[in-house]
């Protein structure tokens, strides 16, 4: 694990983001077209849709298009503490599991472009002595630090990402959990107007996740406000997301609006959707098989060969004691 | 179908059109591969795309016989076998990408995956059932096997539900797309049951629509 002071970034550096976004857009649309080809009936193969153009994208842009962070993506180091190279910024922000926008990972960035994460408030409540609604700018006043973490998706791919944020424990200490508080429940924004994926009622929106209080207080558990030295882009969970690096990626809930201290384990969206496969703990564990994906190995984005998955995603020294004496196969 | 329409459909190069249609998704994959359009996780993307296209082609092959029986679309029979073979080709590619590229031909890993994951068992069973059909799809084999050829090719009716089961078992939570295929396959299989078919009344009597699968 890495702790660094927030690197100062010269604001004069002009970002090439606009070009990058245009490229992503076109690719996303082309892919959507190709997917439709595959999914549609044979007859659809011959139909030629007009090719999407950059100008047609521009027309759909709303008037409140958020201004992207002008800073160039930077990180204080180019690898994690195990020597794994950082996943490029374009991959981190172009391949996202964020069902509130789309179930297509590479379509999320395009759909999220017009999502404006301000104004934004986060309400901390439940079993606490100091409930409070924070403006996102108040949360940015907590000392921000860079943490380079591995992200392991349950779909058996992984990335190495330099987050910017602060330990959740600091916020929780300010809130003051009462003696009955045993778990923390997180909730994402529920707004089908801004999250088109939420119009699909298949899932029980809003996205909910939970941690045991001691997991939440662990120093690794991060509330992230940025990535690669910039504010979080919408597709990465702007303006505030959780990062729990020893658990499968779906635990790291995005675009948080509520944090409640509670006395019973919260039921997460994924537990409700498919509890047999997605448990409360969801610790990265190569020894606990999943009915679909091979969990003992993973593909690091950008690499061809698979690599071995590490117990607790390589953070065993920091977190194994949380689970002493527990049967991790039963508490999956 | 009127005799004019029949005469017209006769002149269409159906088999060439089927070959072209089946080649397009592959061409798109190649082009996307060259321009880095296969996401940052191209191996998974190719697995998903080949699986999807293969399934669509196999369902299309399954649809030919009922289309002829109910609507008198005799021309569909001319490319029925082609569709099945192209579908099988995509699935062979699907399997090759998974076993050779994704798992790196690591036999231990492959064995564990096949034994552990119900969806892979179903997919593999479907593939193994299709394999003899692909091999015996030639006229030579058809002649050699005689009446047994038709019986053998009924394996298709078992392979398709298994393929849909494979799909249903691999989705995370959204069962709607595999269910749509399940309904489609179920209808296409039911239409082969003569009692069901009679309900809809075959348009053309005397056409041997069950001659081949
Ligand atoms: C007739 C045989 C088969 C058919 C029709 C078929 C079809 C499909 C379909 C439609 C998908 C999902 C695509 C999507 O979600 O967009 C898929 C995924 C997949 N199939 Fe198959 N398949 C077959 C056989 C096999 C075999 C034999 C294997 C391996 C031994 C296999 C391994 C996979 C894998 C690994 C995935 C991707 C799972 C994931 O990444 O989520 N399939 N297949």
Coordinates of C-alpha atoms and ligand atoms in Angstrom, one line a residue:
Chain A
X1 CA 0.0 0.0 0.0
X2 CA 1.1 3.5 -0.7
X3 CA 0.4 6.8 0.9
X4 CA 1.4 10.0 -0.7
X5 CA 0.6 13.6 -0.2
X6 CA -1.6 14.9 -3.0
X7 CA 0.7 15.7 -5.9
X8 CA 0.4 19.3 -7.0
X9 CA -0.6 19.6 -10.6
X10 CA 0.1 22.5 -12.7
X11 CA -3.2 23.7 -14.1
X12 CA -1.5 25.0 -17.2
X13 CA -1.2 21.5 -18.5
X14 CA -3.9 21.1 -21.2
X15 CA -5.6 17.8 -21.2
X16 CA -6.3 16.0 -24.4
X17 CA -9.5 14.6 -22.9
X18 CA -11.8 15.9 -25.6
X19 CA -10.0 14.0 -28.3
X20 CA -9.9 11.0 -26.1
X21 CA -13.6 11.1 -25.4
X22 CA -14.5 11.5 -29.1
X23 CA -12.5 8.4 -29.8
X24 CA -14.2 6.5 -27.0
X25 CA -17.6 7.6 -28.3
X26 CA -17.1 6.4 -31.7
X27 CA -15.8 3.1 -30.6
X28 CA -18.7 2.7 -28.2
X29 CA -21.2 3.3 -30.8
X30 CA -19.6 1.0 -33.3
X31 CA -19.5 -1.7 -30.8
X32 CA -23.1 -1.2 -29.9
X33 CA -23.8 -1.6 -33.6
X34 CA -21.8 -4.7 -33.8
X35 CA -23.6 -6.1 -30.7
X36 CA -26.9 -5.4 -32.3
X37 CA -25.6 -7.3 -35.4
X38 CA -24.9 -10.3 -33.2
X39 CA -28.1 -10.1 -31.2
X40 CA -30.5 -9.4 -34.0
X41 CA -32.0 -11.8 -36.4
X42 CA -30.1 -12.7 -39.5
X43 CA -32.0 -10.2 -41.6
X44 CA -30.4 -7.5 -39.5
X45 CA -27.0 -8.4 -40.8
X46 CA -27.7 -6.8 -44.2
X47 CA -29.3 -3.6 -42.8
X48 CA -26.8 -0.7 -43.0
X49 CA -27.4 1.9 -40.3
X50 CA -25.8 5.2 -41.1
X51 CA -22.4 5.5 -39.4
X52 CA -22.5 7.5 -36.2
X53 CA -20.6 10.7 -36.5
X54 CA -19.0 13.0 -33.9
X55 CA -21.3 15.8 -34.8
X56 CA -24.4 13.8 -34.0
X57 CA -23.0 13.2 -30.5
X58 CA -22.4 16.8 -30.0
X59 CA -26.1 17.6 -30.7
X60 CA -27.3 15.3 -28.0
X61 CA -25.2 17.0 -25.3
X62 CA -27.3 18.7 -22.7
X63 CA -26.9 22.3 -21.7
X64 CA -25.5 21.4 -18.4
X65 CA -22.6 19.3 -19.7
X66 CA -20.1 19.1 -16.8
X67 CA -16.7 20.5 -17.3
X68 CA -14.1 17.8 -17.1
X69 CA -11.3 18.2 -14.7
X70 CA -8.6 20.1 -16.7
X71 CA -5.7 18.3 -15.1
X72 CA -3.6 15.7 -16.9
X73 CA -3.9 12.2 -15.4
X74 CA -0.9 11.7 -13.1
X75 CA 0.3 9.3 -10.5
X76 CA 3.2 9.5 -8.1
X77 CA 4.4 6.0 -9.0
X78 CA 3.9 3.8 -12.0
X79 CA 3.3 0.5 -10.1
X80 CA 1.8 -1.0 -7.0
X81 CA 3.8 -2.3 -4.1
X82 CA 4.0 -5.7 -5.8
X83 CA 5.4 -4.3 -9.0
X84 CA 2.2 -4.4 -11.0
X85 CA 2.1 -1.6 -13.6
X86 CA -0.7 1.0 -13.3
X87 CA -3.6 0.3 -15.7
X88 CA -3.6 3.2 -18.2
X89 CA -6.1 6.0 -17.5
X90 CA -8.0 5.4 -20.7
X91 CA -8.6 1.8 -19.7
X92 CA -9.6 2.7 -16.1
X93 CA -12.1 5.3 -17.4
X94 CA -13.2 3.4 -20.5
X95 CA -14.1 0.0 -19.2
X96 CA -16.6 0.3 -16.3
X97 CA -19.1 -2.0 -14.6
X98 CA -21.7 0.7 -13.7
X99 CA -25.1 -0.7 -14.4
X100 CA -26.8 2.6 -13.6
X101 CA -25.6 3.7 -17.0
X102 CA -25.3 0.4 -18.9
X103 CA -24.5 -3.2 -18.6
X104 CA -22.0 -2.8 -21.4
X105 CA -18.7 -1.9 -19.8
X106 CA -17.4 0.1 -22.7
X107 CA -20.6 2.0 -23.3
X108 CA -20.6 3.5 -19.8
X109 CA -18.1 6.3 -20.4
X110 CA -20.1 7.7 -23.3
X111 CA -23.5 7.5 -21.5
X112 CA -22.0 9.1 -18.4
X113 CA -20.5 12.1 -20.2
X114 CA -23.4 14.4 -19.4
X115 CA -23.8 13.3 -15.8
X116 CA -23.2 16.3 -13.6
X117 CA -22.1 15.4 -10.1
X118 CA -22.6 18.8 -8.6
X119 CA -24.3 19.9 -6.6
X120 CA -24.1 16.8 -4.4
X121 CA -24.6 16.0 -0.8
X122 CA -23.9 12.9 1.2
X123 CA -26.0 12.2 4.3
X124 CA -24.3 10.3 7.2
X125 CA -26.8 9.0 9.6
X126 CA -28.3 6.0 11.4
X127 CA -26.8 4.9 14.6
X128 CA -24.4 7.8 15.1
X129 CA -24.2 10.6 17.6
X130 CA -23.5 13.3 15.0
X131 CA -25.7 12.8 11.9
X132 CA -24.9 15.3 9.2
X133 CA -25.4 16.1 5.6
X134 CA -22.2 16.9 3.9
X135 CA -21.7 18.9 0.8
X136 CA -19.3 17.2 -1.5
X137 CA -16.9 20.1 -1.1
X138 CA -16.9 19.5 2.7
X139 CA -15.7 16.0 2.0
X140 CA -13.0 17.2 -0.3
X141 CA -11.6 19.1 2.7
X142 CA -10.7 15.8 4.4
X143 CA -6.9 15.4 3.7
X144 CA -6.8 13.7 0.3
X145 CA -4.1 11.1 -0.3
X146 CA -3.1 8.8 -3.2
X147 CA -3.6 5.1 -2.8
X148 CA -2.5 2.7 -5.4
X149 CA -4.8 -0.3 -5.2
X150 CA -5.5 -3.4 -7.2
X151 CA -9.1 -3.7 -8.3
X152 CA -10.3 -7.3 -8.8
X153 CA -13.6 -7.7 -10.5
X154 CA -15.6 -10.9 -9.8
X155 CA -15.6 -11.4 -13.6
X156 CA -12.0 -12.3 -13.2
X157 CA -10.3 -9.2 -14.7
X158 CA -8.2 -6.8 -12.7
X159 CA -6.6 -3.3 -12.8
X160 CA -4.1 -1.3 -10.8
X161 CA -5.5 2.1 -10.0
X162 CA -4.2 5.2 -8.3
X163 CA -7.1 6.6 -6.3
X164 CA -7.3 9.9 -4.5
X165 CA -9.3 10.0 -1.3
X166 CA -9.4 9.6 2.4
X167 CA -10.0 6.7 4.8
X168 CA -13.7 6.1 5.5
X169 CA -12.7 5.7 9.2
X170 CA -12.1 9.5 9.4
X171 CA -15.6 10.3 8.4
X172 CA -17.1 7.6 10.6
X173 CA -15.1 8.8 13.6
X174 CA -16.6 12.3 13.0
X175 CA -20.1 10.8 12.9
X176 CA -19.5 8.8 16.1
X177 CA -21.0 5.4 15.7
X178 CA -23.1 4.4 18.8
X179 CA -22.5 1.2 20.6
X180 CA -25.4 -0.6 18.7
X181 CA -23.8 0.3 15.3
X182 CA -22.4 -3.0 13.8
X183 CA -22.5 -2.4 10.1
X184 CA -22.3 0.4 7.6
X185 CA -24.8 0.7 4.8
X186 CA -24.0 2.7 1.6
X187 CA -26.5 3.9 -0.9
X188 CA -26.0 5.3 -4.4
X189 CA -28.0 8.0 -6.1
X190 CA -31.4 6.8 -7.3
X191 CA -32.4 8.9 -10.2
X192 CA -33.5 7.2 -13.4
X193 CA -33.4 10.6 -15.2
X194 CA -29.7 10.8 -14.8
X195 CA -29.0 7.1 -14.6
X196 CA -30.6 5.6 -17.7
X197 CA -29.8 2.1 -16.6
X198 CA -32.1 2.5 -13.6
X199 CA -35.1 2.6 -15.9
X200 CA -34.6 -1.1 -16.1
X201 CA -36.5 -2.4 -13.0
X202 CA -34.8 -5.7 -13.1
X203 CA -32.5 -4.6 -10.3
X204 CA -33.8 -3.2 -7.0
X205 CA -32.4 0.3 -7.2
X206 CA -30.7 2.1 -5.6
X207 CA -27.5 0.3 -5.5
X208 CA -26.8 -0.7 -1.9
X209 CA -23.6 -2.1 -0.3
X210 CA -22.5 -2.9 3.2
X211 CA -19.5 -3.5 5.3
X212 CA -19.0 -4.7 8.8
X213 CA -18.0 -1.8 11.0
X214 CA -14.5 -3.2 11.6
X215 CA -14.1 -3.6 7.9
X216 CA -15.3 -0.1 7.3
X217 CA -12.8 1.2 9.9
X218 CA -9.8 -0.6 8.4
X219 CA -7.3 1.8 7.1
X220 CA -7.4 0.3 3.6
X221 CA -11.1 1.2 3.2
X222 CA -11.1 4.4 1.1
X223 CA -13.7 7.0 0.2
X224 CA -12.4 8.1 -3.2
X225 CA -13.0 11.5 -4.7
X226 CA -10.5 11.2 -7.5
X227 CA -8.4 9.0 -9.7
X228 CA -5.1 9.6 -11.4
X229 CA -4.8 13.0 -9.7
X230 CA -8.1 14.3 -11.1
X231 CA -11.7 14.4 -9.8
X232 CA -13.5 11.1 -10.4
X233 CA -15.1 11.1 -13.9
X234 CA -18.8 10.1 -13.9
X235 CA -18.1 6.6 -15.2
X236 CA -15.8 5.9 -12.2
X237 CA -18.5 6.9 -9.6
X238 CA -18.3 10.7 -9.3
X239 CA -18.2 12.5 -7.1
X240 CA -17.7 10.0 -4.2
X241 CA -17.2 6.2 -4.2
X242 CA -16.0 3.5 -1.9
X243 CA -12.8 1.5 -2.6
X244 CA -12.4 -1.7 -0.7
X245 CA -9.4 -3.3 -2.4
X246 CA -9.5 -6.8 -0.8
X247 CA -13.1 -7.4 -1.9
X248 CA -14.5 -8.0 -5.4
X249 CA -15.1 -4.7 -7.3
X250 CA -18.9 -4.7 -6.9
X251 CA -18.5 -3.9 -3.2
X252 CA -16.9 -0.6 -4.1
X253 CA -20.1 1.3 -4.5
X254 CA -20.2 4.4 -6.7
X255 CA -21.9 7.9 -6.6
X256 CA -22.7 7.6 -2.9
X257 CA -25.5 9.7 -1.4
X258 CA -26.1 8.0 2.0
X259 CA -24.0 6.3 4.6
X260 CA -25.9 4.8 7.5
X261 CA -24.6 3.0 10.6
X262 CA -26.9 0.1 11.3
X263 CA -27.2 -2.9 13.6
X264 CA -27.8 -5.7 11.0
X265 CA -26.0 -6.7 7.8
X266 CA -27.5 -4.7 5.0
X267 CA -28.8 -6.6 1.9
X268 CA -26.8 -5.4 -1.1
X269 CA -28.3 -5.0 -4.5
X270 CA -26.3 -8.0 -5.7
X271 CA -27.3 -10.1 -2.8
X272 CA -31.0 -9.3 -3.6
X273 CA -30.4 -10.1 -7.3
X274 CA -28.5 -13.3 -6.9
X275 CA -27.6 -14.2 -3.3
X276 CA -26.3 -17.6 -4.1
X277 CA -23.5 -16.0 -6.1
X278 CA -22.9 -12.7 -4.4
X279 CA -22.5 -12.8 -0.7
X280 CA -22.2 -10.1 1.9
X281 CA -18.4 -10.5 2.4
X282 CA -17.3 -10.9 -1.3
X283 CA -13.7 -11.1 -0.2
X284 CA -11.3 -11.9 -3.1
X285 CA -10.4 -15.5 -2.4
X286 CA -9.0 -17.9 -5.0
X287 CA -10.0 -20.9 -2.9
X288 CA -13.7 -20.1 -3.0
X289 CA -15.1 -21.1 -6.4
X290 CA -17.8 -19.2 -8.2
X291 CA -20.3 -20.9 -10.4
X292 CA -19.2 -18.9 -13.4
X293 CA -15.8 -17.3 -13.4
X294 CA -12.6 -18.9 -12.4
X295 CA -11.6 -17.2 -9.2
X296 CA -8.1 -18.7 -8.8
X297 CA -6.7 -16.7 -11.7
X298 CA -7.5 -13.4 -13.3
X299 CA -6.6 -11.3 -16.4
X300 CA -4.9 -8.0 -15.7
X301 CA -6.3 -5.6 -18.2
X302 CA -3.6 -5.1 -20.9
X303 CA -2.0 -8.5 -20.3
X304 CA -2.6 -11.6 -22.4
X305 CA -1.8 -14.4 -19.9
X306 CA -3.8 -14.9 -16.7
X307 CA -2.1 -14.4 -13.4
X308 CA -2.8 -16.0 -10.1
X309 CA -5.4 -14.4 -7.9
X310 CA -4.0 -13.6 -4.4
X311 CA -5.9 -14.2 -1.2
X312 CA -7.6 -10.9 -0.2
X313 CA -6.3 -9.5 -3.4
X314 CA -2.8 -9.4 -1.9
X315 CA -3.9 -7.4 1.2
X316 CA -3.8 -10.5 3.5
X317 CA -1.4 -8.9 6.0
X318 CA -3.7 -5.9 6.5
X319 CA -7.1 -7.7 6.7
X320 CA -6.8 -11.4 7.4
X321 CA -7.2 -10.7 11.1
X322 CA -10.7 -9.4 10.5
X323 CA -11.8 -12.9 9.5
X324 CA -9.9 -15.0 12.1
X325 CA -11.8 -18.2 12.8
X326 CA -14.4 -17.6 10.1
X327 CA -15.2 -20.2 7.4
X328 CA -14.6 -18.1 4.3
X329 CA -16.2 -20.6 2.0
X330 CA -19.5 -20.2 3.9
X331 CA -19.2 -16.5 4.5
X332 CA -18.5 -15.7 0.9
Chain B
X1 CA -46.7 -18.6 -52.4
X2 CA -47.7 -17.6 -55.9
X3 CA -45.9 -19.1 -58.8
X4 CA -44.4 -15.7 -59.7
X5 CA -43.0 -15.3 -56.3
X6 CA -41.7 -18.9 -56.4
X7 CA -40.0 -18.2 -59.6
X8 CA -38.4 -15.1 -58.2
X9 CA -37.2 -16.7 -55.0
X10 CA -35.6 -19.4 -57.2
X11 CA -33.4 -16.8 -58.9
X12 CA -32.0 -15.4 -55.7
X13 CA -28.6 -16.7 -54.8
X14 CA -29.7 -17.7 -51.3
X15 CA -26.7 -19.8 -50.4
X16 CA -24.3 -17.0 -51.3
X17 CA -26.4 -14.5 -49.3
X18 CA -26.4 -16.8 -46.3
X19 CA -22.6 -17.1 -46.6
X20 CA -22.3 -13.3 -46.8
X21 CA -24.5 -12.7 -43.8
X22 CA -22.6 -15.2 -41.8
X23 CA -19.3 -13.7 -42.7
X24 CA -20.2 -10.1 -41.7
X25 CA -19.9 -10.5 -37.9
X26 CA -16.5 -12.2 -38.4
X27 CA -15.4 -9.3 -40.7
X28 CA -16.5 -6.8 -38.0
X29 CA -14.5 -8.7 -35.4
X30 CA -11.4 -8.6 -37.6
X31 CA -11.7 -4.9 -38.3
X32 CA -12.4 -4.1 -34.7
X33 CA -9.4 -6.2 -33.7
X34 CA -7.2 -4.2 -36.0
X35 CA -8.5 -0.8 -34.7
X36 CA -8.4 -1.8 -31.1
X37 CA -12.2 -1.9 -31.0
X38 CA -12.5 -5.0 -28.9
X39 CA -12.5 -3.2 -25.5
X40 CA -9.5 -3.4 -23.2
X41 CA -10.5 -7.0 -22.5
X42 CA -10.5 -8.4 -26.1
X43 CA -10.4 -12.1 -25.2
X44 CA -13.6 -11.9 -23.3
X45 CA -15.2 -9.7 -25.9
X46 CA -14.3 -12.2 -28.7
X47 CA -15.7 -15.0 -26.5
X48 CA -19.0 -13.3 -26.1
X49 CA -19.3 -12.2 -29.7
X50 CA -18.5 -15.6 -31.2
X51 CA -20.9 -17.3 -28.7
X52 CA -23.7 -14.9 -29.6
X53 CA -23.3 -15.1 -33.4
X54 CA -23.0 -18.9 -33.2
X55 CA -26.2 -19.1 -31.3
X56 CA -28.1 -16.8 -33.6
X57 CA -26.9 -18.8 -36.7
X58 CA -27.9 -22.1 -35.1
X59 CA -31.3 -20.8 -34.1
X60 CA -31.7 -19.6 -37.7
X61 CA -30.8 -23.1 -39.0
X62 CA -33.4 -24.5 -36.6
X63 CA -36.0 -22.1 -38.0
X64 CA -35.7 -23.3 -41.7
X65 CA -37.8 -26.4 -41.5
X66 CA -40.8 -24.8 -39.7
X67 CA -40.6 -21.8 -42.1
X68 CA -40.9 -24.2 -45.0
X69 CA -43.6 -26.3 -43.4
X70 CA -45.8 -23.4 -42.2
X71 CA -45.2 -20.6 -44.7
X72 CA -44.0 -22.6 -47.7
X73 CA -40.6 -20.8 -47.7
X74 CA -38.9 -23.6 -49.5
X75 CA -35.9 -21.5 -50.3
X76 CA -34.9 -21.6 -46.6
X77 CA -34.1 -25.3 -47.0
X78 CA -31.4 -24.5 -49.5
X79 CA -29.2 -22.8 -46.9
X80 CA -30.3 -24.7 -43.8
X81 CA -27.3 -26.9 -43.7
X82 CA -25.0 -23.9 -44.4
X83 CA -26.4 -21.9 -41.5
X84 CA -25.8 -24.9 -39.2
X85 CA -22.2 -25.2 -40.3
X86 CA -21.5 -21.5 -40.0
X87 CA -23.0 -21.5 -36.6
X88 CA -20.9 -24.5 -35.7
X89 CA -17.8 -22.7 -37.1
X90 CA -18.4 -19.7 -34.8
X91 CA -18.9 -22.0 -31.8
X92 CA -15.6 -23.8 -32.7
X93 CA -13.9 -20.4 -32.7
X94 CA -15.7 -19.6 -29.4
X95 CA -14.3 -22.7 -27.8
X96 CA -10.9 -22.2 -29.3
X97 CA -10.6 -18.7 -28.0
X98 CA -11.7 -19.9 -24.6
X99 CA -9.5 -23.0 -24.3
X100 CA -6.4 -21.8 -26.3
X101 CA -6.2 -18.1 -25.7
X102 CA -8.1 -17.5 -22.4
X103 CA -7.0 -20.5 -20.5
X104 CA -3.7 -20.8 -22.5
X105 CA -4.2 -24.5 -23.2
X106 CA -3.5 -25.1 -19.5
X107 CA -5.0 -28.6 -19.4
X108 CA -5.4 -28.6 -15.6
X109 CA -7.2 -25.2 -15.7
X110 CA -9.4 -26.4 -18.5
X111 CA -10.3 -29.6 -16.7
X112 CA -11.1 -27.7 -13.5
X113 CA -13.2 -25.2 -15.4
X114 CA -15.2 -27.9 -17.3
X115 CA -15.8 -29.8 -14.1
X116 CA -16.6 -26.9 -11.9
X117 CA -18.8 -24.6 -14.0
X118 CA -22.2 -25.9 -14.9
X119 CA -22.5 -23.5 -17.8
X120 CA -19.3 -24.9 -19.4
X121 CA -20.6 -28.4 -19.0
X122 CA -23.8 -27.5 -20.8
X123 CA -21.9 -25.7 -23.5
X124 CA -19.4 -28.5 -24.0
X125 CA -22.2 -31.0 -24.2
X126 CA -23.9 -28.9 -26.9
X127 CA -20.6 -28.7 -28.8
X128 CA -20.0 -32.4 -28.6
X129 CA -23.4 -33.2 -29.9
X130 CA -22.9 -30.8 -32.8
X131 CA -19.5 -32.2 -33.7
X132 CA -20.8 -35.4 -35.4
X133 CA -23.5 -33.4 -37.2
X134 CA -20.8 -31.1 -38.7
X135 CA -18.7 -34.0 -39.7
X136 CA -21.5 -35.9 -41.3
X137 CA -23.1 -32.9 -43.0
X138 CA -21.6 -33.7 -46.4
X139 CA -23.6 -35.5 -49.2
X140 CA -21.2 -38.4 -49.0
X141 CA -22.0 -39.0 -45.4
X142 CA -25.6 -38.5 -46.0
X143 CA -25.5 -41.3 -48.6
X144 CA -23.4 -43.6 -46.5
X145 CA -25.6 -43.3 -43.4
X146 CA -28.9 -43.5 -45.4
X147 CA -31.9 -43.5 -43.1
X148 CA -29.7 -43.3 -40.0
X149 CA -28.5 -39.8 -41.1
X150 CA -31.8 -38.3 -40.2
X151 CA -31.9 -39.9 -36.8
X152 CA -28.4 -38.8 -36.1
X153 CA -29.2 -35.2 -37.0
X154 CA -32.0 -35.2 -34.5
X155 CA -29.2 -34.6 -32.0
X156 CA -29.6 -31.0 -33.0
X157 CA -32.9 -31.0 -31.0
X158 CA -30.9 -31.9 -27.9
X159 CA -28.0 -29.7 -28.6
X160 CA -30.0 -26.5 -28.9
X161 CA -31.7 -26.6 -25.5
X162 CA -28.3 -27.3 -24.0
X163 CA -26.8 -24.3 -25.8
X164 CA -29.6 -22.1 -24.4
X165 CA -29.0 -23.6 -20.9
X166 CA -25.3 -22.7 -21.3
X167 CA -26.3 -19.1 -22.0
X168 CA -28.9 -19.0 -19.1
X169 CA -26.4 -20.3 -16.6
X170 CA -23.7 -17.8 -17.5
X171 CA -25.6 -14.5 -17.2
X172 CA -25.2 -12.6 -13.9
X173 CA -28.8 -11.8 -13.1
X174 CA -30.6 -10.7 -16.2
X175 CA -32.3 -13.9 -17.5
X176 CA -34.3 -12.1 -20.2
X177 CA -32.0 -12.5 -23.2
X178 CA -31.5 -16.3 -22.7
X179 CA -35.2 -16.7 -21.9
X180 CA -36.0 -15.1 -25.3
X181 CA -33.8 -17.7 -27.0
X182 CA -35.3 -20.4 -24.9
X183 CA -38.8 -19.4 -26.0
X184 CA -37.6 -19.2 -29.6
X185 CA -36.0 -22.7 -29.5
X186 CA -39.0 -24.2 -27.7
X187 CA -41.4 -22.9 -30.4
X188 CA -39.2 -24.1 -33.2
X189 CA -38.9 -27.5 -31.7
X190 CA -42.6 -27.7 -30.9
X191 CA -43.5 -26.9 -34.5
X192 CA -41.8 -30.1 -35.4
X193 CA -44.3 -32.1 -33.5
X194 CA -46.9 -33.0 -36.1
X195 CA -49.9 -32.5 -33.8
X196 CA -48.8 -28.9 -33.0
X197 CA -48.0 -28.3 -36.7
X198 CA -51.4 -29.3 -37.7
X199 CA -52.9 -26.6 -35.5
X200 CA -51.3 -24.1 -37.7
X201 CA -52.1 -26.0 -40.8
X202 CA -49.3 -26.5 -43.3
X203 CA -49.7 -24.3 -46.3
X204 CA -48.4 -26.8 -48.7
X205 CA -49.4 -30.3 -48.6
X206 CA -47.2 -33.0 -49.9
X207 CA -43.9 -31.2 -49.3
X208 CA -41.6 -33.4 -47.4
X209 CA -40.5 -30.8 -44.8
X210 CA -39.0 -33.4 -42.5
X211 CA -36.7 -34.9 -45.1
X212 CA -33.7 -33.3 -43.3
X213 CA -33.5 -32.1 -39.8
Ligands
LIG1 C1 -23.4 -24.8 -29.1 C2 -22.5 -24.4 -28.2 C3 -22.4 -23.0 -27.6 C4 -23.2 -21.9 -27.8 C5 -24.4 -21.7 -28.7 C6 -22.6 -20.9 -27.0 C7 -23.1 -19.6 -26.9 C8 -22.7 -18.6 -26.0 C9 -23.3 -17.4 -25.7 C10 -24.6 -16.9 -26.4 C11 -22.6 -16.7 -24.8 C12 -22.9 -15.4 -24.2 C13 -22.6 -14.2 -25.0 C14 -23.1 -12.9 -24.3 O1 -23.3 -12.9 -23.1 O2 -23.1 -11.9 -25.0 C15 -21.5 -17.6 -24.4 C16 -20.5 -17.3 -23.5 C17 -19.5 -18.1 -23.2 N1 -19.3 -19.4 -23.6 FE1 -20.4 -20.4 -24.9 N2 -21.5 -21.4 -26.3 C18 -21.3 -22.7 -26.7 C19 -20.4 -23.6 -26.3 C20 -19.3 -23.2 -25.4 C21 -18.3 -24.1 -25.0 C22 -18.0 -25.5 -25.6 C23 -17.5 -23.4 -24.1 C24 -16.2 -23.8 -23.4 C25 -15.8 -25.0 -23.2 C26 -18.1 -22.1 -24.0 C27 -17.6 -21.1 -23.1 C28 -18.1 -19.9 -23.0 C29 -17.6 -18.8 -22.1 C30 -16.3 -18.9 -21.3 C31 -18.4 -17.7 -22.2 C32 -18.2 -16.4 -21.6 C33 -18.6 -16.3 -20.2 C34 -18.3 -14.9 -19.6 O3 -17.3 -14.4 -19.9 O4 -19.2 -14.3 -19.0 N3 -19.2 -22.0 -24.7 N4 -21.6 -18.7 -25.1

